[in-house]
Amino acid sequence: MIDGICWLVILFVVIAVLWFVAKSRGAKAGEKHGSAKSKNTTSNDALQKTSVLLKQYFPDYKVARKSNHLLISQQNRKIAMITIDKKIASGQRLLGDVPVINYHRVPSRAQLMANLQDAE
């Protein structure tokens, strides 16, 4: 009888240790995932500032906010797509017939004006 209770106690101890290890690893994985989220919010803040800048100084353009880019259109015609990503080279490239303009940080009004005129 004592042997059965001893094995039962050992089994409960092993289960408790495994549960604590799994819980501590889950918390560490959650911290890593949370830091990646803060990088995205920094990028999104730059996109938000760029969107406000476009709406303020370029009222004739319509700005559609997507998750990772801004889509600029005028009279139902896509003019350009603006992204802010430090991993991609700064400048322009084409996606179909729409130029994709990438910045590393929030662009100035002069940069936007020059790039949007080139895109048209």
mmCIF file of N, CA and C in Angstrom:
data_model
loop_
_atom_site.group_PDB
_atom_site.id
_atom_site.type_symbol
_atom_site.label_atom_id
_atom_site.label_comp_id
_atom_site.label_asym_id
_atom_site.label_seq_id
_atom_site.Cartn_x
_atom_site.Cartn_y
_atom_site.Cartn_z
ATOM 1 N N MET A 1 0.820 -1.188 0.000
ATOM 2 C CA MET A 1 0.000 0.000 0.000
ATOM 3 C C MET A 1 0.866 1.256 0.000
ATOM 4 N N ILE A 2 1.917 1.276 0.780
ATOM 5 C CA ILE A 2 2.796 2.442 0.841
ATOM 6 C C ILE A 2 3.505 2.628 -0.501
ATOM 7 N N ASP A 3 3.825 1.533 -1.177
ATOM 8 C CA ASP A 3 4.479 1.636 -2.477
ATOM 9 C C ASP A 3 3.581 2.335 -3.491
ATOM 10 N N GLY A 4 2.320 2.080 -3.491
ATOM 11 C CA GLY A 4 1.384 2.712 -4.411
ATOM 12 C C GLY A 4 1.267 4.210 -4.163
ATOM 13 N N ILE A 5 1.201 4.613 -2.892
ATOM 14 C CA ILE A 5 1.112 6.029 -2.543
ATOM 15 C C ILE A 5 2.412 6.741 -2.916
ATOM 16 N N CYS A 6 3.542 6.089 -2.729
ATOM 17 C CA CYS A 6 4.841 6.672 -3.075
ATOM 18 C C CYS A 6 4.920 6.954 -4.583
ATOM 19 N N TRP A 7 4.495 6.024 -5.408
ATOM 20 C CA TRP A 7 4.502 6.224 -6.860
ATOM 21 C C TRP A 7 3.536 7.322 -7.282
ATOM 22 N N LEU A 8 2.404 7.395 -6.585
ATOM 23 C CA LEU A 8 1.432 8.434 -6.887
ATOM 24 C C LEU A 8 1.988 9.826 -6.573
ATOM 25 N N VAL A 9 2.688 9.963 -5.461
ATOM 26 C CA VAL A 9 3.305 11.242 -5.085
ATOM 27 C C VAL A 9 4.383 11.621 -6.104
ATOM 28 N N ILE A 10 5.212 10.658 -6.506
ATOM 29 C CA ILE A 10 6.261 10.921 -7.499
ATOM 30 C C ILE A 10 5.631 11.375 -8.816
ATOM 31 N N LEU A 11 4.546 10.727 -9.221
ATOM 32 C CA LEU A 11 3.855 11.106 -10.456
ATOM 33 C C LEU A 11 3.337 12.542 -10.393
ATOM 34 N N PHE A 12 2.729 12.935 -9.262
ATOM 35 C CA PHE A 12 2.237 14.296 -9.102
ATOM 36 C C PHE A 12 3.380 15.318 -9.115
ATOM 37 N N VAL A 13 4.512 14.982 -8.516
ATOM 38 C CA VAL A 13 5.666 15.884 -8.492
ATOM 39 C C VAL A 13 6.203 16.084 -9.913
ATOM 40 N N VAL A 14 6.309 15.013 -10.685
ATOM 41 C CA VAL A 14 6.798 15.116 -12.066
ATOM 42 C C VAL A 14 5.846 15.964 -12.912
ATOM 43 N N ILE A 15 4.560 15.757 -12.753
ATOM 44 C CA ILE A 15 3.573 16.543 -13.507
ATOM 45 C C ILE A 15 3.665 18.022 -13.124
ATOM 46 N N ALA A 16 3.830 18.317 -11.844
ATOM 47 C CA ALA A 16 3.934 19.705 -11.391
ATOM 48 C C ALA A 16 5.197 20.369 -11.951
ATOM 49 N N VAL A 17 6.330 19.655 -11.953
ATOM 50 C CA VAL A 17 7.575 20.211 -12.483
ATOM 51 C C VAL A 17 7.437 20.483 -13.983
ATOM 52 N N LEU A 18 6.868 19.550 -14.715
ATOM 53 C CA LEU A 18 6.673 19.751 -16.152
ATOM 54 C C LEU A 18 5.733 20.924 -16.431
ATOM 55 N N TRP A 19 4.716 21.092 -15.632
ATOM 56 C CA TRP A 19 3.791 22.199 -15.801
ATOM 57 C C TRP A 19 4.494 23.537 -15.558
ATOM 58 N N PHE A 20 5.325 23.622 -14.500
ATOM 59 C CA PHE A 20 6.054 24.862 -14.227
ATOM 60 C C PHE A 20 7.048 25.186 -15.345
ATOM 61 N N VAL A 21 7.713 24.181 -15.885
ATOM 62 C CA VAL A 21 8.658 24.410 -16.992
ATOM 63 C C VAL A 21 7.908 24.923 -18.227
ATOM 64 N N ALA A 22 6.785 24.306 -18.538
ATOM 65 C CA ALA A 22 6.006 24.734 -19.696
ATOM 66 C C ALA A 22 5.483 26.153 -19.501
ATOM 67 N N LYS A 23 5.039 26.491 -18.325
ATOM 68 C CA LYS A 23 4.519 27.829 -18.053
ATOM 69 C C LYS A 23 5.622 28.873 -18.156
ATOM 70 N N SER A 24 6.816 28.575 -17.654
ATOM 71 C CA SER A 24 7.910 29.547 -17.736
ATOM 72 C C SER A 24 8.377 29.737 -19.179
ATOM 73 N N ARG A 25 8.405 28.686 -19.977
ATOM 74 C CA ARG A 25 8.774 28.818 -21.388
ATOM 75 C C ARG A 25 7.723 29.595 -22.166
ATOM 76 N N GLY A 26 6.485 29.430 -21.830
ATOM 77 C CA GLY A 26 5.418 30.170 -22.493
ATOM 78 C C GLY A 26 5.529 31.657 -22.219
ATOM 79 N N ALA A 27 5.895 32.055 -21.026
ATOM 80 C CA ALA A 27 6.062 33.465 -20.685
ATOM 81 C C ALA A 27 7.225 34.067 -21.459
ATOM 82 N N LYS A 28 8.322 33.346 -21.620
ATOM 83 C CA LYS A 28 9.469 33.842 -22.378
ATOM 84 C C LYS A 28 9.119 33.996 -23.852
ATOM 85 N N ALA A 29 8.387 33.061 -24.400
ATOM 86 C CA ALA A 29 7.986 33.159 -25.809
ATOM 87 C C ALA A 29 7.054 34.344 -26.006
ATOM 88 N N GLY A 30 6.193 34.616 -25.043
ATOM 89 C CA GLY A 30 5.294 35.755 -25.131
ATOM 90 C C GLY A 30 6.040 37.078 -25.105
ATOM 91 N N GLU A 31 7.139 37.161 -24.337
ATOM 92 C CA GLU A 31 7.940 38.382 -24.300
ATOM 93 C C GLU A 31 8.600 38.632 -25.640
ATOM 94 N N LYS A 32 9.114 37.600 -26.283
ATOM 95 C CA LYS A 32 9.753 37.761 -27.588
ATOM 96 C C LYS A 32 8.736 38.222 -28.609
ATOM 97 N N HIS A 33 7.544 37.659 -28.568
ATOM 98 C CA HIS A 33 6.499 38.042 -29.513
ATOM 99 C C HIS A 33 6.065 39.479 -29.269
ATOM 100 N N GLY A 34 6.031 39.915 -28.028
ATOM 101 C CA GLY A 34 5.629 41.276 -27.699
ATOM 102 C C GLY A 34 6.603 42.308 -28.228
ATOM 103 N N SER A 35 7.913 42.009 -28.229
ATOM 104 C CA SER A 35 8.886 42.972 -28.733
ATOM 105 C C SER A 35 8.764 43.123 -30.239
ATOM 106 N N ALA A 36 8.414 42.066 -30.940
ATOM 107 C CA ALA A 36 8.208 42.173 -32.387
ATOM 108 C C ALA A 36 6.998 43.050 -32.679
ATOM 109 N N LYS A 37 6.030 43.022 -31.808
ATOM 110 C CA LYS A 37 4.843 43.843 -31.989
ATOM 111 C C LYS A 37 5.185 45.326 -31.867
ATOM 112 N N SER A 38 6.095 45.683 -30.977
ATOM 113 C CA SER A 38 6.458 47.083 -30.808
ATOM 114 C C SER A 38 7.168 47.616 -32.041
ATOM 115 N N LYS A 39 7.924 46.802 -32.762
ATOM 116 C CA LYS A 39 8.550 47.241 -34.013
ATOM 117 C C LYS A 39 7.482 47.596 -35.030
ATOM 118 N N ASN A 40 6.436 46.799 -35.117
ATOM 119 C CA ASN A 40 5.361 47.076 -36.065
ATOM 120 C C ASN A 40 4.630 48.354 -35.720
ATOM 121 N N THR A 41 4.460 48.648 -34.447
ATOM 122 C CA THR A 41 3.762 49.869 -34.088
ATOM 123 C C THR A 41 4.610 51.078 -34.442
ATOM 124 N N THR A 42 5.935 50.977 -34.375
ATOM 125 C CA THR A 42 6.793 52.081 -34.790
ATOM 126 C C THR A 42 6.607 52.348 -36.268
ATOM 127 N N SER A 43 6.592 51.296 -37.064
ATOM 128 C CA SER A 43 6.369 51.441 -38.496
ATOM 129 C C SER A 43 4.980 52.018 -38.762
ATOM 130 N N ASN A 44 4.000 51.546 -38.040
ATOM 131 C CA ASN A 44 2.638 52.037 -38.235
ATOM 132 C C ASN A 44 2.510 53.495 -37.817
ATOM 133 N N ASP A 45 3.244 53.918 -36.796
ATOM 134 C CA ASP A 45 3.218 55.322 -36.402
ATOM 135 C C ASP A 45 3.770 56.192 -37.524
ATOM 136 N N ALA A 46 4.828 55.743 -38.184
ATOM 137 C CA ALA A 46 5.399 56.492 -39.303
ATOM 138 C C ALA A 46 4.405 56.560 -40.457
ATOM 139 N N LEU A 47 3.706 55.463 -40.722
ATOM 140 C CA LEU A 47 2.683 55.484 -41.768
ATOM 141 C C LEU A 47 1.543 56.428 -41.406
ATOM 142 N N GLN A 48 1.165 56.451 -40.146
ATOM 143 C CA GLN A 48 0.094 57.337 -39.696
ATOM 144 C C GLN A 48 0.501 58.792 -39.870
ATOM 145 N N LYS A 49 1.750 59.117 -39.516
ATOM 146 C CA LYS A 49 2.229 60.490 -39.667
ATOM 147 C C LYS A 49 2.283 60.881 -41.141
ATOM 148 N N THR A 50 2.703 59.947 -41.989
ATOM 149 C CA THR A 50 2.756 60.218 -43.428
ATOM 150 C C THR A 50 1.350 60.427 -43.978
ATOM 151 N N SER A 51 0.400 59.639 -43.508
ATOM 152 C CA SER A 51 -0.989 59.787 -43.942
ATOM 153 C C SER A 51 -1.539 61.155 -43.558
ATOM 154 N N VAL A 52 -1.267 61.595 -42.348
ATOM 155 C CA VAL A 52 -1.723 62.913 -41.899
ATOM 156 C C VAL A 52 -1.071 64.003 -42.736
ATOM 157 N N LEU A 53 0.214 63.841 -43.041
ATOM 158 C CA LEU A 53 0.937 64.808 -43.856
ATOM 159 C C LEU A 53 0.335 64.905 -45.256
ATOM 160 N N LEU A 54 0.014 63.764 -45.844
ATOM 161 C CA LEU A 54 -0.599 63.751 -47.173
ATOM 162 C C LEU A 54 -1.975 64.411 -47.167
ATOM 163 N N LYS A 55 -2.780 64.103 -46.175
ATOM 164 C CA LYS A 55 -4.127 64.684 -46.106
ATOM 165 C C LYS A 55 -4.079 66.182 -45.862
ATOM 166 N N GLN A 56 -3.061 66.635 -45.130
ATOM 167 C CA GLN A 56 -2.955 68.043 -44.793
ATOM 168 C C GLN A 56 -2.462 68.870 -45.980
ATOM 169 N N TYR A 57 -1.426 68.413 -46.660
ATOM 170 C CA TYR A 57 -0.804 69.223 -47.710
ATOM 171 C C TYR A 57 -1.223 68.843 -49.125
ATOM 172 N N PHE A 58 -1.820 67.687 -49.309
ATOM 173 C CA PHE A 58 -2.239 67.238 -50.630
ATOM 174 C C PHE A 58 -3.700 66.795 -50.594
ATOM 175 N N PRO A 59 -4.635 67.736 -50.476
ATOM 176 C CA PRO A 59 -6.040 67.367 -50.315
ATOM 177 C C PRO A 59 -6.669 66.756 -51.571
ATOM 178 N N ASP A 60 -6.039 66.945 -52.738
ATOM 179 C CA ASP A 60 -6.620 66.386 -53.963
ATOM 180 C C ASP A 60 -6.327 64.900 -54.123
ATOM 181 N N TYR A 61 -5.434 64.358 -53.304
ATOM 182 C CA TYR A 61 -5.146 62.924 -53.328
ATOM 183 C C TYR A 61 -5.977 62.212 -52.267
ATOM 184 N N LYS A 62 -6.449 61.030 -52.599
ATOM 185 C CA LYS A 62 -7.177 60.196 -51.639
ATOM 186 C C LYS A 62 -6.184 59.183 -51.067
ATOM 187 N N VAL A 63 -6.137 59.062 -49.745
ATOM 188 C CA VAL A 63 -5.191 58.180 -49.066
ATOM 189 C C VAL A 63 -5.958 57.019 -48.442
ATOM 190 N N ALA A 64 -5.600 55.803 -48.834
ATOM 191 C CA ALA A 64 -6.196 54.599 -48.246
ATOM 192 C C ALA A 64 -5.125 53.909 -47.422
ATOM 193 N N ARG A 65 -5.386 53.729 -46.143
ATOM 194 C CA ARG A 65 -4.419 53.134 -45.225
ATOM 195 C C ARG A 65 -4.599 51.627 -45.214
ATOM 196 N N LYS A 66 -3.545 50.902 -45.510
ATOM 197 C CA LYS A 66 -3.519 49.443 -45.400
ATOM 198 C C LYS A 66 -2.606 49.096 -44.231
ATOM 199 N N SER A 67 -2.390 47.832 -43.974
ATOM 200 C CA SER A 67 -1.607 47.451 -42.792
ATOM 201 C C SER A 67 -0.141 47.858 -42.910
ATOM 202 N N ASN A 68 0.465 47.724 -44.086
ATOM 203 C CA ASN A 68 1.889 48.014 -44.229
ATOM 204 C C ASN A 68 2.196 49.096 -45.253
ATOM 205 N N HIS A 69 1.185 49.711 -45.828
ATOM 206 C CA HIS A 69 1.442 50.721 -46.838
ATOM 207 C C HIS A 69 0.259 51.691 -46.961
ATOM 208 N N LEU A 70 0.522 52.776 -47.665
ATOM 209 C CA LEU A 70 -0.525 53.748 -47.995
ATOM 210 C C LEU A 70 -0.746 53.689 -49.495
ATOM 211 N N LEU A 71 -1.986 53.674 -49.910
ATOM 212 C CA LEU A 71 -2.322 53.668 -51.325
ATOM 213 C C LEU A 71 -2.858 55.048 -51.686
ATOM 214 N N ILE A 72 -2.156 55.725 -52.589
ATOM 215 C CA ILE A 72 -2.508 57.076 -52.986
ATOM 216 C C ILE A 72 -3.235 57.009 -54.328
ATOM 217 N N SER A 73 -4.412 57.626 -54.405
ATOM 218 C CA SER A 73 -5.168 57.628 -55.659
ATOM 219 C C SER A 73 -5.729 59.025 -55.901
ATOM 220 N N GLN A 74 -6.026 59.274 -57.173
ATOM 221 C CA GLN A 74 -6.602 60.552 -57.572
ATOM 222 C C GLN A 74 -7.617 60.263 -58.672
ATOM 223 N N GLN A 75 -8.839 60.648 -58.454
ATOM 224 C CA GLN A 75 -9.939 60.418 -59.391
ATOM 225 C C GLN A 75 -10.049 58.928 -59.754
ATOM 226 N N ASN A 76 -10.080 58.084 -58.747
ATOM 227 C CA ASN A 76 -10.208 56.624 -58.875
ATOM 228 C C ASN A 76 -9.087 55.984 -59.693
ATOM 229 N N ARG A 77 -7.935 56.634 -59.769
ATOM 230 C CA ARG A 77 -6.773 56.107 -60.470
ATOM 231 C C ARG A 77 -5.633 56.007 -59.459
ATOM 232 N N LYS A 78 -5.044 54.831 -59.341
ATOM 233 C CA LYS A 78 -3.957 54.633 -58.383
ATOM 234 C C LYS A 78 -2.728 55.398 -58.867
ATOM 235 N N ILE A 79 -2.230 56.254 -57.997
ATOM 236 C CA ILE A 79 -1.068 57.074 -58.329
ATOM 237 C C ILE A 79 0.212 56.418 -57.813
ATOM 238 N N ALA A 80 0.212 56.000 -56.537
ATOM 239 C CA ALA A 80 1.424 55.443 -55.927
ATOM 240 C C ALA A 80 1.071 54.656 -54.677
ATOM 241 N N MET A 81 2.034 53.847 -54.241
ATOM 242 C CA MET A 81 1.937 53.130 -52.977
ATOM 243 C C MET A 81 3.155 53.547 -52.160
ATOM 244 N N ILE A 82 2.936 53.954 -50.923
ATOM 245 C CA ILE A 82 4.022 54.404 -50.054
ATOM 246 C C ILE A 82 4.203 53.399 -48.932
ATOM 247 N N THR A 83 5.449 52.943 -48.756
ATOM 248 C CA THR A 83 5.802 52.054 -47.660
ATOM 249 C C THR A 83 6.896 52.700 -46.833
ATOM 250 N N ILE A 84 6.988 52.307 -45.585
ATOM 251 C CA ILE A 84 8.082 52.745 -44.721
ATOM 252 C C ILE A 84 8.693 51.486 -44.127
ATOM 253 N N ASP A 85 9.893 51.153 -44.631
ATOM 254 C CA ASP A 85 10.573 49.931 -44.212
ATOM 255 C C ASP A 85 12.073 50.151 -44.308
ATOM 256 N N LYS A 86 12.773 49.987 -43.196
ATOM 257 C CA LYS A 86 14.223 50.191 -43.177
ATOM 258 C C LYS A 86 14.982 49.030 -43.800
ATOM 259 N N LYS A 87 14.339 47.880 -43.956
ATOM 260 C CA LYS A 87 15.002 46.708 -44.511
ATOM 261 C C LYS A 87 15.101 46.768 -46.035
ATOM 262 N N ILE A 88 14.224 47.531 -46.670
ATOM 263 C CA ILE A 88 14.191 47.647 -48.120
ATOM 264 C C ILE A 88 14.894 48.942 -48.508
ATOM 265 N N ALA A 89 15.577 48.936 -49.640
ATOM 266 C CA ALA A 89 16.273 50.127 -50.104
ATOM 267 C C ALA A 89 15.288 51.267 -50.324
ATOM 268 N N SER A 90 15.722 52.461 -49.971
ATOM 269 C CA SER A 90 14.884 53.635 -50.154
ATOM 270 C C SER A 90 14.833 53.987 -51.633
ATOM 271 N N GLY A 91 13.659 54.354 -52.128
ATOM 272 C CA GLY A 91 13.520 54.729 -53.524
ATOM 273 C C GLY A 91 12.238 54.212 -54.119
ATOM 274 N N GLN A 92 12.217 54.141 -55.463
ATOM 275 C CA GLN A 92 11.013 53.743 -56.179
ATOM 276 C C GLN A 92 11.238 52.454 -56.947
ATOM 277 N N ARG A 93 10.162 51.692 -57.083
ATOM 278 C CA ARG A 93 10.130 50.514 -57.954
ATOM 279 C C ARG A 93 8.692 50.393 -58.448
ATOM 280 N N LEU A 94 8.473 49.571 -59.427
ATOM 281 C CA LEU A 94 7.127 49.426 -59.986
ATOM 282 C C LEU A 94 6.488 48.121 -59.543
ATOM 283 N N LEU A 95 5.212 48.188 -59.248
ATOM 284 C CA LEU A 95 4.396 47.017 -58.980
ATOM 285 C C LEU A 95 3.262 47.086 -59.998
ATOM 286 N N GLY A 96 3.443 46.382 -61.098
ATOM 287 C CA GLY A 96 2.524 46.536 -62.220
ATOM 288 C C GLY A 96 2.785 47.888 -62.858
ATOM 289 N N ASP A 97 1.790 48.745 -62.890
ATOM 290 C CA ASP A 97 1.984 50.092 -63.422
ATOM 291 C C ASP A 97 1.959 51.159 -62.326
ATOM 292 N N VAL A 98 1.919 50.723 -61.070
ATOM 293 C CA VAL A 98 1.881 51.648 -59.937
ATOM 294 C C VAL A 98 3.263 51.708 -59.289
ATOM 295 N N PRO A 99 3.841 52.910 -59.162
ATOM 296 C CA PRO A 99 5.140 53.006 -58.483
ATOM 297 C C PRO A 99 4.993 52.799 -56.974
ATOM 298 N N VAL A 100 5.924 52.043 -56.416
ATOM 299 C CA VAL A 100 5.981 51.816 -54.976
ATOM 300 C C VAL A 100 7.143 52.648 -54.453
ATOM 301 N N ILE A 101 6.850 53.580 -53.564
ATOM 302 C CA ILE A 101 7.858 54.486 -53.024
ATOM 303 C C ILE A 101 8.129 54.052 -51.590
ATOM 304 N N ASN A 102 9.399 53.735 -51.300
ATOM 305 C CA ASN A 102 9.771 53.305 -49.957
ATOM 306 C C ASN A 102 10.611 54.376 -49.281
ATOM 307 N N TYR A 103 10.292 54.655 -48.033
ATOM 308 C CA TYR A 103 11.067 55.575 -47.202
ATOM 309 C C TYR A 103 11.558 54.808 -45.986
ATOM 310 N N HIS A 104 12.623 55.329 -45.370
ATOM 311 C CA HIS A 104 13.120 54.730 -44.133
ATOM 312 C C HIS A 104 12.533 55.417 -42.902
ATOM 313 N N ARG A 105 12.057 56.625 -43.079
ATOM 314 C CA ARG A 105 11.391 57.359 -41.993
ATOM 315 C C ARG A 105 10.329 58.254 -42.624
ATOM 316 N N VAL A 106 9.622 59.011 -41.820
ATOM 317 C CA VAL A 106 8.545 59.866 -42.326
ATOM 318 C C VAL A 106 9.146 60.883 -43.301
ATOM 319 N N PRO A 107 8.621 60.948 -44.521
ATOM 320 C CA PRO A 107 9.189 61.860 -45.515
ATOM 321 C C PRO A 107 8.791 63.320 -45.254
ATOM 322 N N SER A 108 9.587 64.218 -45.813
ATOM 323 C CA SER A 108 9.242 65.636 -45.712
ATOM 324 C C SER A 108 8.221 65.976 -46.792
ATOM 325 N N ARG A 109 7.668 67.172 -46.670
ATOM 326 C CA ARG A 109 6.672 67.626 -47.636
ATOM 327 C C ARG A 109 7.297 67.738 -49.031
ATOM 328 N N ALA A 110 8.535 68.215 -49.102
ATOM 329 C CA ALA A 110 9.226 68.366 -50.389
ATOM 330 C C ALA A 110 9.478 67.010 -51.045
ATOM 331 N N GLN A 111 9.876 66.014 -50.239
ATOM 332 C CA GLN A 111 10.085 64.661 -50.785
ATOM 333 C C GLN A 111 8.787 64.103 -51.343
ATOM 334 N N LEU A 112 7.715 64.255 -50.608
ATOM 335 C CA LEU A 112 6.421 63.759 -51.062
ATOM 336 C C LEU A 112 5.989 64.446 -52.354
ATOM 337 N N MET A 113 6.166 65.754 -52.406
ATOM 338 C CA MET A 113 5.755 66.488 -53.594
ATOM 339 C C MET A 113 6.539 66.026 -54.813
ATOM 340 N N ALA A 114 7.844 65.873 -54.676
ATOM 341 C CA ALA A 114 8.669 65.445 -55.799
ATOM 342 C C ALA A 114 8.324 64.029 -56.251
ATOM 343 N N ASN A 115 8.175 63.123 -55.289
ATOM 344 C CA ASN A 115 7.875 61.733 -55.632
ATOM 345 C C ASN A 115 6.475 61.560 -56.220
ATOM 346 N N LEU A 116 5.504 62.281 -55.722
ATOM 347 C CA LEU A 116 4.151 62.176 -56.262
ATOM 348 C C LEU A 116 4.044 62.784 -57.662
ATOM 349 N N GLN A 117 4.802 63.846 -57.918
ATOM 350 C CA GLN A 117 4.821 64.418 -59.261
ATOM 351 C C GLN A 117 5.490 63.462 -60.239
ATOM 352 N N ASP A 118 6.550 62.788 -59.797
ATOM 353 C CA ASP A 118 7.207 61.776 -60.648
ATOM 354 C C ASP A 118 6.278 60.599 -60.914
ATOM 355 N N ALA A 119 5.470 60.241 -59.920
ATOM 356 C CA ALA A 119 4.587 59.076 -60.047
ATOM 357 C C ALA A 119 3.459 59.330 -61.040
ATOM 358 N N GLU A 120 3.026 60.567 -61.143
ATOM 359 C CA GLU A 120 1.923 60.872 -62.060
ATOM 360 C C GLU A 120 2.443 60.813 -63.453
#
